[in-house]
Coordinates of C-alpha atoms in Angstrom, one line a residue:
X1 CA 0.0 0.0 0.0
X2 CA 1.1 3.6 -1.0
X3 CA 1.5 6.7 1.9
X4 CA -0.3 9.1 1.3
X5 CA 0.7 10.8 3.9
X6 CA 4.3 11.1 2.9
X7 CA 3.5 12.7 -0.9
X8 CA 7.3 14.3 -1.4
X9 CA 9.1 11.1 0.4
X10 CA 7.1 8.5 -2.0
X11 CA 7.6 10.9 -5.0
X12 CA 11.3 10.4 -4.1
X13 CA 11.4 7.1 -3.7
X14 CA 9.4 6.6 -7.1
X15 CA 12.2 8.9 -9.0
X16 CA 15.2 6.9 -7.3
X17 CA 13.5 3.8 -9.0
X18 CA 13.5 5.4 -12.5
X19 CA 17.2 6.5 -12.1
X20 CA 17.9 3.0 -11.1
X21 CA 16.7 0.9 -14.4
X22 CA 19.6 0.4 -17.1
X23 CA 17.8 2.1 -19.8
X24 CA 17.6 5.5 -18.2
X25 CA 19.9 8.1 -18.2
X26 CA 19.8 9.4 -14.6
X27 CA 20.9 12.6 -15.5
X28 CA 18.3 13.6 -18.0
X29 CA 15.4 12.0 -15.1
X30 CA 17.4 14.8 -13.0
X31 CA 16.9 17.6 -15.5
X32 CA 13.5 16.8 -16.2
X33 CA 11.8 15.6 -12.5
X34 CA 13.2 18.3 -11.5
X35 CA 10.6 20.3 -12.8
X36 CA 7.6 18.2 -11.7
X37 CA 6.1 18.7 -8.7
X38 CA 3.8 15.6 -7.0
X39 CA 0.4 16.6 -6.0
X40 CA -1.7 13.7 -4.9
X41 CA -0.5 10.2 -4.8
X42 CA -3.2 6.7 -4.1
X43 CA -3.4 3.5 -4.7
X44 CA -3.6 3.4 -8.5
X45 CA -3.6 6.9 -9.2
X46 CA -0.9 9.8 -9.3
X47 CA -0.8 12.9 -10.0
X48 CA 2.3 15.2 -10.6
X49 CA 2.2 18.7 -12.0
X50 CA 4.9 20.4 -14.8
X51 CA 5.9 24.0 -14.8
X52 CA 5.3 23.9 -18.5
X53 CA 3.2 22.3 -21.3
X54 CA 6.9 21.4 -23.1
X55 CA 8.1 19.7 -20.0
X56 CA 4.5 17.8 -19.6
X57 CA 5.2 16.8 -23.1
X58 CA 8.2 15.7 -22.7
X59 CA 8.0 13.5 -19.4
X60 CA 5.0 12.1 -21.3
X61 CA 7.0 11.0 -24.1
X62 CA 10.3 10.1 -22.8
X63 CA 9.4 8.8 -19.2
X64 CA 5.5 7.8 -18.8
X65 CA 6.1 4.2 -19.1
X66 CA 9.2 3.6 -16.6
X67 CA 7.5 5.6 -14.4
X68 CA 4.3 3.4 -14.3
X69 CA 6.6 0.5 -14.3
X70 CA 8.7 2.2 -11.6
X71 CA 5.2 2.6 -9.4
X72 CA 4.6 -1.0 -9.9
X73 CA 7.7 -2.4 -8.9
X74 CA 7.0 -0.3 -6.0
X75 CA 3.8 -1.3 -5.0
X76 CA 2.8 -4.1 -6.9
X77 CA -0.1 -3.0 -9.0
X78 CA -0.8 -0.8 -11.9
X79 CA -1.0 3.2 -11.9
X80 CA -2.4 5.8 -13.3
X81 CA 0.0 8.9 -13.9
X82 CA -1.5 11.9 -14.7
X83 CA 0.6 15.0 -15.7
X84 CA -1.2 18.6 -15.6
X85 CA 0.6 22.1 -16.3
X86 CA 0.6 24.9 -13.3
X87 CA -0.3 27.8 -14.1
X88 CA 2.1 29.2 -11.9
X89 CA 4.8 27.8 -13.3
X90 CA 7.9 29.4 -14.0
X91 CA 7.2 30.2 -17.7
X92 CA 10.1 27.2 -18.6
X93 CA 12.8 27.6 -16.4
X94 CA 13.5 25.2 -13.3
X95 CA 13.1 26.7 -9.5
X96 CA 16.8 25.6 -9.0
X97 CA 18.2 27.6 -12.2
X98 CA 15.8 31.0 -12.2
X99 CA 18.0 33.0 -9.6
X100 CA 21.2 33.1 -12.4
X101 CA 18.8 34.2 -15.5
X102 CA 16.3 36.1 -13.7
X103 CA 18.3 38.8 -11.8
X104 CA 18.2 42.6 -13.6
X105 CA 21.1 42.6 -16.1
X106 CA 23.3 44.9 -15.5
X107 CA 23.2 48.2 -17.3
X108 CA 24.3 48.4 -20.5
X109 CA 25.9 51.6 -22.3
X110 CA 22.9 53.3 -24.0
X111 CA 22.0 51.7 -27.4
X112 CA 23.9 52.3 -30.7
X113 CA 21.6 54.8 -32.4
X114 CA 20.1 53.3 -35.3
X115 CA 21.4 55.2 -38.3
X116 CA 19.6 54.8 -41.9
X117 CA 20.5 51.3 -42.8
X118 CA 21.7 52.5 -46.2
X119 CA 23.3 56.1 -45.4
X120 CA 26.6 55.6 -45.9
X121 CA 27.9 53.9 -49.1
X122 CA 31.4 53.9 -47.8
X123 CA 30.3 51.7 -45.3
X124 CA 28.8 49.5 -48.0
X125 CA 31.9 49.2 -49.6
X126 CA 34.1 48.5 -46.8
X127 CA 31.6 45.7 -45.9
X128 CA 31.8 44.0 -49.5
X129 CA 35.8 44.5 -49.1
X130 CA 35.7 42.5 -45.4
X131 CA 34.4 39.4 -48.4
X132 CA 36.3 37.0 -49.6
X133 CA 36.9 38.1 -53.1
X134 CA 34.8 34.9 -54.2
X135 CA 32.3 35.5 -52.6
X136 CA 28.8 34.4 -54.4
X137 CA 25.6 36.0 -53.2
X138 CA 23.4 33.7 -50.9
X139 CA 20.4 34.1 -52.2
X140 CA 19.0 32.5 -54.9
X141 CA 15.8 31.9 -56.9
X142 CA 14.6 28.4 -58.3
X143 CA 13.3 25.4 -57.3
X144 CA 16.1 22.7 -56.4
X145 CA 17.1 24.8 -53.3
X146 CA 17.1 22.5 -50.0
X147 CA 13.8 23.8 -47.8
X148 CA 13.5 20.9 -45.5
X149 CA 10.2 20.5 -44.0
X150 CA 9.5 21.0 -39.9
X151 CA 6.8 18.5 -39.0
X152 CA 5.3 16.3 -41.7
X153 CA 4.3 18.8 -44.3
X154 CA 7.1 20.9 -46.5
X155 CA 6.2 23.9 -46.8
X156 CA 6.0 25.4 -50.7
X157 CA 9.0 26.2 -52.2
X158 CA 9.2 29.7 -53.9
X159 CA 8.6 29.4 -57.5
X160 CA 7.4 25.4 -57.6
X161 CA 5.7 25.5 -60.5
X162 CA 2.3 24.3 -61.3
X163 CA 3.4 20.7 -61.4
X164 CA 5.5 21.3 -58.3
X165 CA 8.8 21.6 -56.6
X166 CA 12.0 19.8 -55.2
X167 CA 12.6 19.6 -51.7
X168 CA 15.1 18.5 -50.0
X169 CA 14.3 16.2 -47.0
X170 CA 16.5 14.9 -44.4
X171 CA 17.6 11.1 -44.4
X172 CA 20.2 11.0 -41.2
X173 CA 19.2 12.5 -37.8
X174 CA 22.1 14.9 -36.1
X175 CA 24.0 17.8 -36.5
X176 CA 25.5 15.8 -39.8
X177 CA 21.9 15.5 -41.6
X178 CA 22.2 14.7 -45.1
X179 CA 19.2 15.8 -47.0
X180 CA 18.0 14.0 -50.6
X181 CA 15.7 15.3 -53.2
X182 CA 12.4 14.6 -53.9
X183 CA 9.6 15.8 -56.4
X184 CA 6.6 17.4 -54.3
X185 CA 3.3 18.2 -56.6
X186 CA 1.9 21.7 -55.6
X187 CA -2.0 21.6 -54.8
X188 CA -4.1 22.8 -57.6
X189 CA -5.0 26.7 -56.6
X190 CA -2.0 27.1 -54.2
X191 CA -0.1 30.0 -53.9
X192 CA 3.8 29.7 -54.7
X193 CA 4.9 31.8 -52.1
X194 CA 8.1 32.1 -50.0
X195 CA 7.3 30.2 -46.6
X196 CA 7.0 32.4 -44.3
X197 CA 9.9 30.6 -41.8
X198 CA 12.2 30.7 -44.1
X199 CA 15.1 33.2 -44.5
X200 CA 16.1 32.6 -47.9
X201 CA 15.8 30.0 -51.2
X202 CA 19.1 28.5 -49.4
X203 CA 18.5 28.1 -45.8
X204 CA 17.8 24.2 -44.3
X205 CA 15.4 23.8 -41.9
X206 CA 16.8 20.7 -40.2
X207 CA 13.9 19.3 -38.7
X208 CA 16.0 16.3 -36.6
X209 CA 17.6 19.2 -34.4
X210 CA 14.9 19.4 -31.5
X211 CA 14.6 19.9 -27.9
X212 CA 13.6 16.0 -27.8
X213 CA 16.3 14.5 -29.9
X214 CA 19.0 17.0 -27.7
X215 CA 20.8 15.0 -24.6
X216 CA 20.3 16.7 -21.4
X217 CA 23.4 16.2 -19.4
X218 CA 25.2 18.5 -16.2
X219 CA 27.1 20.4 -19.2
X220 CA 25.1 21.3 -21.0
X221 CA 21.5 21.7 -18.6
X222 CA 21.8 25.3 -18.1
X223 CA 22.0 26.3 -22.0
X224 CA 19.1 23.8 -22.4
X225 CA 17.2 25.4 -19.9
X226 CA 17.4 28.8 -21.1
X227 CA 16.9 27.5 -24.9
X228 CA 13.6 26.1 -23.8
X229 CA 12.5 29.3 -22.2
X230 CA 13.1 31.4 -24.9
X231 CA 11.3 28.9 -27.6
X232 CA 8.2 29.1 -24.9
X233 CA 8.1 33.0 -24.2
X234 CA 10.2 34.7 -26.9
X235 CA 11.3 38.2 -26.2
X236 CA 11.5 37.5 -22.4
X237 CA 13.7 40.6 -21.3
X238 CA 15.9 38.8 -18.9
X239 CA 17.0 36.5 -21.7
X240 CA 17.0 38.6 -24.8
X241 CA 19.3 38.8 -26.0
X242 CA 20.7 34.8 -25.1
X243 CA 23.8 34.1 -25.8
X244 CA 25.2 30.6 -26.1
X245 CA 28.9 29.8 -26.5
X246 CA 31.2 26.6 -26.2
X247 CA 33.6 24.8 -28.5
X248 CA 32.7 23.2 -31.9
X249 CA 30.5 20.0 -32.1
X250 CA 29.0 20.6 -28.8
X251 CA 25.1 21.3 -29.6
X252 CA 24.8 24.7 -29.8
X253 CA 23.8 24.9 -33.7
X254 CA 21.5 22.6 -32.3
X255 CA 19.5 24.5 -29.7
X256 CA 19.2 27.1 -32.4
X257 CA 17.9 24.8 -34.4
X258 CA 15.6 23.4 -31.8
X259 CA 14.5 26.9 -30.6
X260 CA 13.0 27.5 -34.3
X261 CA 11.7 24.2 -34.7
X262 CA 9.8 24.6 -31.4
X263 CA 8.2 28.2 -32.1
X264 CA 7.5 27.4 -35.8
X265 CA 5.5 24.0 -34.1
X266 CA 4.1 25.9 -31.5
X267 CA 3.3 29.8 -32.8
X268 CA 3.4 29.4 -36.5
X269 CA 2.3 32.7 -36.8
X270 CA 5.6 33.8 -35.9
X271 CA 8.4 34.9 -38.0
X272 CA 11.6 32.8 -37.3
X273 CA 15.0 33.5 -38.9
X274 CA 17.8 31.4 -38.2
X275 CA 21.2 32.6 -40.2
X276 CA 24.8 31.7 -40.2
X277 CA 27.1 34.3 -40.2
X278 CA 29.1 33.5 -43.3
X279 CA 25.6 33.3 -44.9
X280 CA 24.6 37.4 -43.3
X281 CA 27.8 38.5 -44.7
X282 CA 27.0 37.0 -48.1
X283 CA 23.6 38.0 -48.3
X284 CA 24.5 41.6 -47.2
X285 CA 27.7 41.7 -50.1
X286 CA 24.7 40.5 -52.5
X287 CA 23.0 43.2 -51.4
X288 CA 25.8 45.7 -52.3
X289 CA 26.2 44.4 -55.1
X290 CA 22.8 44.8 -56.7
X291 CA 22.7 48.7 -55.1
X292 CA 23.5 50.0 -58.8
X293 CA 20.5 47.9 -60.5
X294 CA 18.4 47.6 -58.0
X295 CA 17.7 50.8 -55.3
X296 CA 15.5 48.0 -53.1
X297 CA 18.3 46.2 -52.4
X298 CA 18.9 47.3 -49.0
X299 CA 15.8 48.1 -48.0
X300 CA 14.9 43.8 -49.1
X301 CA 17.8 42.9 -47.3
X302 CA 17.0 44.8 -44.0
X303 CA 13.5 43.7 -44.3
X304 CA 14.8 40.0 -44.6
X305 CA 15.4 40.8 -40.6
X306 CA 13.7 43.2 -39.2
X307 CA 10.7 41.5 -40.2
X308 CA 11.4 38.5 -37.8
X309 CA 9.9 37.6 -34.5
X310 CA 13.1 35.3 -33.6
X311 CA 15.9 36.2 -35.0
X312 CA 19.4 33.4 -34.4
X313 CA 22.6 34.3 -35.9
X314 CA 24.8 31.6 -35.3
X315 CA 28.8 31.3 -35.6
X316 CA 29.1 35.5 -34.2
X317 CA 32.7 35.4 -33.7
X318 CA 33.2 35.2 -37.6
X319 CA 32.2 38.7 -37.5
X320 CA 35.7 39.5 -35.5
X321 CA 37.4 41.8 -37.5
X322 CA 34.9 43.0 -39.5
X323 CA 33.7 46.3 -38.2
X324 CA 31.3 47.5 -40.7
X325 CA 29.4 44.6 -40.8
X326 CA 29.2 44.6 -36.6
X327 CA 27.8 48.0 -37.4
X328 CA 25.1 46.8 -40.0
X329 CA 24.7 43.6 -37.4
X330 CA 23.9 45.7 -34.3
X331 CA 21.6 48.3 -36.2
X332 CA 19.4 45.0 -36.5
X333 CA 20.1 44.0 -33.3
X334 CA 19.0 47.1 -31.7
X335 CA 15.8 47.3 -33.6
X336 CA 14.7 44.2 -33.1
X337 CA 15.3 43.9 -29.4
X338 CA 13.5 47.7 -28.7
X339 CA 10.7 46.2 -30.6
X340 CA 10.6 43.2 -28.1
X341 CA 11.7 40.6 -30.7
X342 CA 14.1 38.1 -29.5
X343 CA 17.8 37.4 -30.5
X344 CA 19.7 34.7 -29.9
X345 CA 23.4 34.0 -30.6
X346 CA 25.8 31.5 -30.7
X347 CA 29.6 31.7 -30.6
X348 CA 32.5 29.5 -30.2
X349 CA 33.9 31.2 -27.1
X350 CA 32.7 33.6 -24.6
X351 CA 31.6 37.4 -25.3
X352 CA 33.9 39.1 -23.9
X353 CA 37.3 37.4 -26.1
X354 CA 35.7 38.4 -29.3
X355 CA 37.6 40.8 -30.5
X356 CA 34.8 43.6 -31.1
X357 CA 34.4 47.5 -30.2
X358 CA 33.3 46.7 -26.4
X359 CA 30.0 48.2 -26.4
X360 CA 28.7 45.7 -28.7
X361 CA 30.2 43.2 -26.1
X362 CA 28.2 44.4 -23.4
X363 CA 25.2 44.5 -25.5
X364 CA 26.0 40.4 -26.2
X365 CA 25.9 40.5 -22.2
X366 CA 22.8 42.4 -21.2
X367 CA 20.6 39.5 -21.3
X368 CA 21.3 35.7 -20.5
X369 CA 24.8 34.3 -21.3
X370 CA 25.7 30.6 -21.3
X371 CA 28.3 28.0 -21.6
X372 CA 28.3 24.8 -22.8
X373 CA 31.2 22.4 -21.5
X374 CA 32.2 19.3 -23.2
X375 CA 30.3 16.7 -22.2
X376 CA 31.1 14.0 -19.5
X377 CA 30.9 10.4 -20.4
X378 CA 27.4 9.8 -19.0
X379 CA 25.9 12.4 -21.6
X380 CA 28.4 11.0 -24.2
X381 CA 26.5 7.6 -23.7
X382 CA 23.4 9.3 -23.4
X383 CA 24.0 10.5 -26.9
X384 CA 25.8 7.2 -28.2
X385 CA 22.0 5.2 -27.2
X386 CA 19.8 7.9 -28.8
X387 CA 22.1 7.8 -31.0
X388 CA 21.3 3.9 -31.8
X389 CA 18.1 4.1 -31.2
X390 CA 17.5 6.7 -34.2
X391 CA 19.4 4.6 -36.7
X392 CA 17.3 1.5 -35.1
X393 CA 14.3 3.8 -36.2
X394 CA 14.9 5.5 -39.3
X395 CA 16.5 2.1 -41.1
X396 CA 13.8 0.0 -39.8
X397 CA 16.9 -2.5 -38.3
X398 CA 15.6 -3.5 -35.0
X399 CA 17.8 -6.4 -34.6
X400 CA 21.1 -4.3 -34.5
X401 CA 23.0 -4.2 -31.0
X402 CA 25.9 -2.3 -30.5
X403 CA 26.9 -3.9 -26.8
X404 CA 27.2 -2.0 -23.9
X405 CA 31.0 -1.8 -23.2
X406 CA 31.2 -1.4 -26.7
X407 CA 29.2 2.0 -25.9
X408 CA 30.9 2.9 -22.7
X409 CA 34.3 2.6 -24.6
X410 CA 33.2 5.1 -27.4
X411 CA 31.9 7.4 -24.6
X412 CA 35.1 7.0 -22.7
X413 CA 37.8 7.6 -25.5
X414 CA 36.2 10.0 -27.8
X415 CA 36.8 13.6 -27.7
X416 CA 34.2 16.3 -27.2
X417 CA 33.0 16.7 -30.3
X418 CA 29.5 15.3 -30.7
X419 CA 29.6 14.5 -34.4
X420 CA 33.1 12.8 -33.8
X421 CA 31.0 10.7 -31.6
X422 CA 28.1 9.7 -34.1
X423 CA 30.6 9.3 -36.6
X424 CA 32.2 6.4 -34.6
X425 CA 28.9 4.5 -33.5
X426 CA 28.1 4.7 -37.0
X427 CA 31.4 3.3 -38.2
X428 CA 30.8 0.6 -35.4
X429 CA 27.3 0.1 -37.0
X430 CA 28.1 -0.2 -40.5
X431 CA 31.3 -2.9 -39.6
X432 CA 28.2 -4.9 -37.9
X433 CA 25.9 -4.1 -40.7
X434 CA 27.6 -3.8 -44.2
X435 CA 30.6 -6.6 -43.5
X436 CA 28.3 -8.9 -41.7
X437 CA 30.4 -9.0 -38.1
X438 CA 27.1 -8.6 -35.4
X439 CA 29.2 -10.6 -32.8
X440 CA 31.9 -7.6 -32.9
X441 CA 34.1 -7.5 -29.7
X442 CA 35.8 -5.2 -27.7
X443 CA 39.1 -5.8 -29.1
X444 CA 37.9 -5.2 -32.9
X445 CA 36.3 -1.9 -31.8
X446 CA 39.6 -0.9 -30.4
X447 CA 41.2 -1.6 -34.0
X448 CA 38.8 0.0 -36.0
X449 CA 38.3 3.2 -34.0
X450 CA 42.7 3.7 -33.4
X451 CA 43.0 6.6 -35.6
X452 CA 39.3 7.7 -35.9
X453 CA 39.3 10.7 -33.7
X454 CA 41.0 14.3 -35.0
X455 CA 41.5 14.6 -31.4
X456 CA 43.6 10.4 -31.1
X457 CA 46.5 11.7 -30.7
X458 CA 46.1 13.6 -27.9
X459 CA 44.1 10.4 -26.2
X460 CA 47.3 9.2 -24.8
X461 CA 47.9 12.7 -22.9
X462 CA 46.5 13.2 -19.6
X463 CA 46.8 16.2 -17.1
X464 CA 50.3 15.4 -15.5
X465 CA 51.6 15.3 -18.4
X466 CA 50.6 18.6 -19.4
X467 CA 51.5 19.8 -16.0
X468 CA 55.0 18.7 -16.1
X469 CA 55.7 20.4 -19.3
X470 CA 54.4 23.9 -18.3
X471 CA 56.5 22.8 -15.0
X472 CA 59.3 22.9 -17.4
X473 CA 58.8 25.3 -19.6
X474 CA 58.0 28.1 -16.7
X475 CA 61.1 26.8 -14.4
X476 CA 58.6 25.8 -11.6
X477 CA 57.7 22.9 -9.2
X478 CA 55.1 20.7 -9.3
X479 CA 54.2 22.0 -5.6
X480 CA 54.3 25.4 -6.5
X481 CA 52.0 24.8 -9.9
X482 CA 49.0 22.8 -7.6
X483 CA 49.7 24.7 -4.4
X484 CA 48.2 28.0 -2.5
X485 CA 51.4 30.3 -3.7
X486 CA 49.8 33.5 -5.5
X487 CA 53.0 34.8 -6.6
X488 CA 52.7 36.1 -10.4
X489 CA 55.0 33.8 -12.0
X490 CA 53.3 31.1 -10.2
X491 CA 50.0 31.8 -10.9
X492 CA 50.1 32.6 -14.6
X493 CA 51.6 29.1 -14.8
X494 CA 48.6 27.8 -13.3
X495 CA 46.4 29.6 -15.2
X496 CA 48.0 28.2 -18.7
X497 CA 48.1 25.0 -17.7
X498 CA 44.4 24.5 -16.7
X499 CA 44.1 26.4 -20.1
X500 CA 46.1 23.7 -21.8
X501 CA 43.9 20.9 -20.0
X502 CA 40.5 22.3 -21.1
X503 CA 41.7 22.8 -24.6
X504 CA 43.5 19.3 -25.1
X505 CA 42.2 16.8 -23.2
X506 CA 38.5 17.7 -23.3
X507 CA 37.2 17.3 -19.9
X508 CA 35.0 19.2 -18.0
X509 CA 36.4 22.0 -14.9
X510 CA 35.6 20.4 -12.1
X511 CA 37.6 16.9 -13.4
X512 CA 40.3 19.9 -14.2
X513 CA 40.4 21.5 -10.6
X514 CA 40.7 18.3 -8.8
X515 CA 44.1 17.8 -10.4
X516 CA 45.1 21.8 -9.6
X517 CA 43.9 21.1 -5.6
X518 CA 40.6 23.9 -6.9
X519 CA 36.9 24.3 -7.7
X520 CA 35.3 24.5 -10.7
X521 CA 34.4 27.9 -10.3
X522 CA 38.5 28.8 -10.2
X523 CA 39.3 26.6 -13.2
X524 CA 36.7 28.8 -15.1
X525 CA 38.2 31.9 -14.4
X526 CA 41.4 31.1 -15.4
X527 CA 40.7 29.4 -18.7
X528 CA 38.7 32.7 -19.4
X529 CA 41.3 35.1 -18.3
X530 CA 44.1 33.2 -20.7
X531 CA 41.2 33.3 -23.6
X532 CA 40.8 36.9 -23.0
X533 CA 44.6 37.5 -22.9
X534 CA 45.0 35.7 -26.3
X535 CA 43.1 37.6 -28.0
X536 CA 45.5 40.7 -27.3
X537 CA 48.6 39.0 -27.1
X538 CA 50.6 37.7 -30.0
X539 CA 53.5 36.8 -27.5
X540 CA 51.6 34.3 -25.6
X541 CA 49.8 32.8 -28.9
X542 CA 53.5 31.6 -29.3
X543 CA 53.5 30.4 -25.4
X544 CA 50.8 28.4 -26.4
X545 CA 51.6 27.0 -29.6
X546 CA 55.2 26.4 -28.4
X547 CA 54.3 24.4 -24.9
X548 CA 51.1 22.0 -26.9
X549 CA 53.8 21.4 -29.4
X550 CA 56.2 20.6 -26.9
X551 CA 53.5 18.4 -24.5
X552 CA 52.6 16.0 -28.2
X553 CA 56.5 15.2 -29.5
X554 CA 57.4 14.6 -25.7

């Protein structure tokens, strides 16, 4: 029999049983339970509620049957789960994660005045010279460009035809989606129109990046969080703009993605731009370009923007450098966000080491700013058994196993970089599919995978091995390098060698500062004050290069 009496202690007890069955991912239960709240528990009958319709949905989806089996298990007889939304929720973010994004920004320098967006043709000019020389315009009219469809219906393709149009759908699921061609026929009496989500004749809508195919894990929860909470209630001001940075291959192309998959599902009345940066600089050149035959130009290609709801630019820091197209950038940016319309960015590395005039830093700041870290091996299997699961799905092949220490092997050995890590299980997949070889061991995994990872080389380094070599190359002891001296000497040492750890070995801070005797918070700091220094000094770029080159041939 179930106490009642005891709602939060039985709640507990029935989310420890989740977390313990093999299939589960007991971080993800973490991210997700922990934004359910029980409200009346029986015999046969419980009754939680979500802070959210999205994370209703998702518990629904991803959890609803282990936790009726978990309440069975239990108490030996079948439940009843229902999941409602409060009303009072906290409009998508968890209780334990509102205090960082919800506190007043701090104040920003006034706004850059927005200026005429075509007033100064020497600005024009000096944008088209920041191109590369061949640079082709972005946009382009016909009907074999890729417009990948969001849910099951495409939407038309400009300029179809009356017999229709070529789309291009997606075939693999990931950040490396390969999309093939297929013939659509347009509906007699329908409009060929541009779709209204789509920024131009060249963008890819990749469906397969969503919030549910996007592995929750303790590196990446916060940036998730936030994501979510701007796809649910864009143009929150305490998160617009949002800001997401972290090295390559780590997901963030995908929350972008996910974000305009979720609004175009959810408010399909609303506008949603999602551009790359190489892509803005191209369309803007094209834009130049056509000034002489075309006076709309411009005014076209600033529509193309201002006329979003959601705007997401991602890959910012390829705008370092390039001053009169920051200018162009932030006129939109400035626009849109005094209009209420949200932005969201995306970066390889933190704000503040882009190397841009520093008010349009601070603007990156004035809203919510996150990190994510590479991801720890629980995630990285997390990711491997989706992973499986969607080739299991999408190629109807069932009866294909990958074995477990098989998959803990990939997690433990691969690098960072989340397509690395598809790549591999794949390459594991096809040896077990394509050359017949299901009973593949250990061992064989080991062979085929030696020299798979960009990052293999570096496998065989660890952190004392990167200590001792910035022990060597700054003439001090390993006592002084993990100890409480301060001295300056001392630590800038330490501060480049927990640089050197993040950026070759790949492993989160806090595995970082247990090797450096400090918390994850002071491992942070560092690696972002070396960062910031190298954007400003070319003497320690050659440090750096000079020590990892030293740390591999040694």
């Amino acid at each position: 029999m179930v106490d009642s009496s005891n709602l939060y202690e039985t709640w507990q007890l029935v989310c420890n049983q989740v977390k313990g069955y093999d299939s589960v991912n007991p971080v993800q239960v973490d991210a997700f339970f922990s934004r359910l709240q029980p409200q009346a528990i029986s015999d046969g009958f419980l009754i939680v509620t979500a802070d959210t319709a999205f994370i209703k949905s998702q518990v629904e989806r991803r959890f609803m049957t282990t936790i009726q089996q978990a309440l069975k298990d239990l108490f030996g007889i079948d439940y009843l789960v229902e999941i409602e939304v409060d009303p009072m929720g906290d409009a998508g973010m968890p209780v334990q994660m509102a205090a960082p994004v919800a506190a007043p920004a701090p104040m920003a320098p006034a706004p850059i005045p927005a200026q005429p967006f075509v007033a100064d043709l020497a600005q024009n000019q000096a944008v088209a010279n920041e191109m590369q020389p061949a640079a082709a315009p972005a946009h382009h009219s016909g009907t074999t460009q890729p417009i990948a469809p969001v849910q099951a219906q495409p939407a038309p393709v400009e300029d179809a035809g009356e017999t229709g149009g070529n789309v291009m759908f997606p075939v693999t699921a990931g950040e490396e989606t390969e999309f093939v061609e297929q013939i659509l026929p347009t509906p007699r009496g329908a409009e060929t129109r541009r779709p209204r989500n789509a920024v131009n004749d060249t963008a890819l809508l990749a469906s397969a990046l969503t919030f549910e195919t996007f592995v929750v894990g303790n590196s990446n929860r916060l940036a998730y969080s936030m994501a979510v909470a701007v796809a649910e209630e864009p143009g929150k001001k305490n998160l617009n703009p949002l800001f997401i940075y972290g090295r390559s291959g780590l997901g963030k192309t995908h929350l972008l993605r996910a974000i305009q998959n979720y609004i175009i599902a959810t408010n399909p009345q609303m506008r949603v731009v999602y551009i790359d940066s190489s892509e803005f600089l191209s369309d803007y050149t094209a834009a130049v370009v056509a000034h002489d035959k075309n006076k709309d130009s411009y005014l076209n290609f600033q529509n193309r923007y201002l006329d979003a709801d959601v705007l997401l630019i991602d890959d910012v820091q390829k705008f370092q450098g390039k001053s009169a197209t920051v200018d162009i950038v932030f006129q939109l940016f400035n626009k849109l966000t005094d209009m209420g319309k949200q932005v969201v960015l995306a970066a390889d590395r933190a704000p503040k080491t882009i190397d841009i005039d520093e008010r349009y830093t601070s603007r990156f700041n004035s809203g919510g700013t996150c990190d994510i870290q590479p991801p720890e091996v629980e995630t990285k299997l997390g990711i491997i058994k989706g992973f499986i699961e969607e080739y299991r799905s999408s190629e109807n092949a069932y009866g294909i196993d990958v074995p477990e220490d098989i998959q803990m092997y990939i997690a433990e050995i691969s690098s960072s970089n989340v397509r690395e890590l598809k790549s591999a299980v794949t390459k594991v997949i096809s040896q077990i599919t394509y050359f017949n070889n299901p009973d593949i061991s250990l061992p064989d995994v080991r062979v085929l995978l030696e020299n798979h990872f960009l990052s293999g080389a570096n496998k065989r380094l660890d952190v004392a091995s990167i200590q001792k070599e910035v022990e060597r190359y700054y003439k001090i002891s390993h006592a002084d390098l993990v100890g409480k001296k301060r001295s300056r000497n001392i630590a800038y040492a330490r501060q480049v060698a927990m640089y050197l750890c993040r950026q070759m070995l790949d492993i989160p801070y806090n595995d970082i500062g247990k090797r450096f005797d400090r918390d994850h918070s002071s491992v942070m700091y560092s690696v972002g004050q070396v960062e910031e220094k190298l954007t400003k000094s070319r003497e320690l770029q050659e440090e750096i290069e000079l020590i990892m080159k030293n740390i591999r041939e040694n």
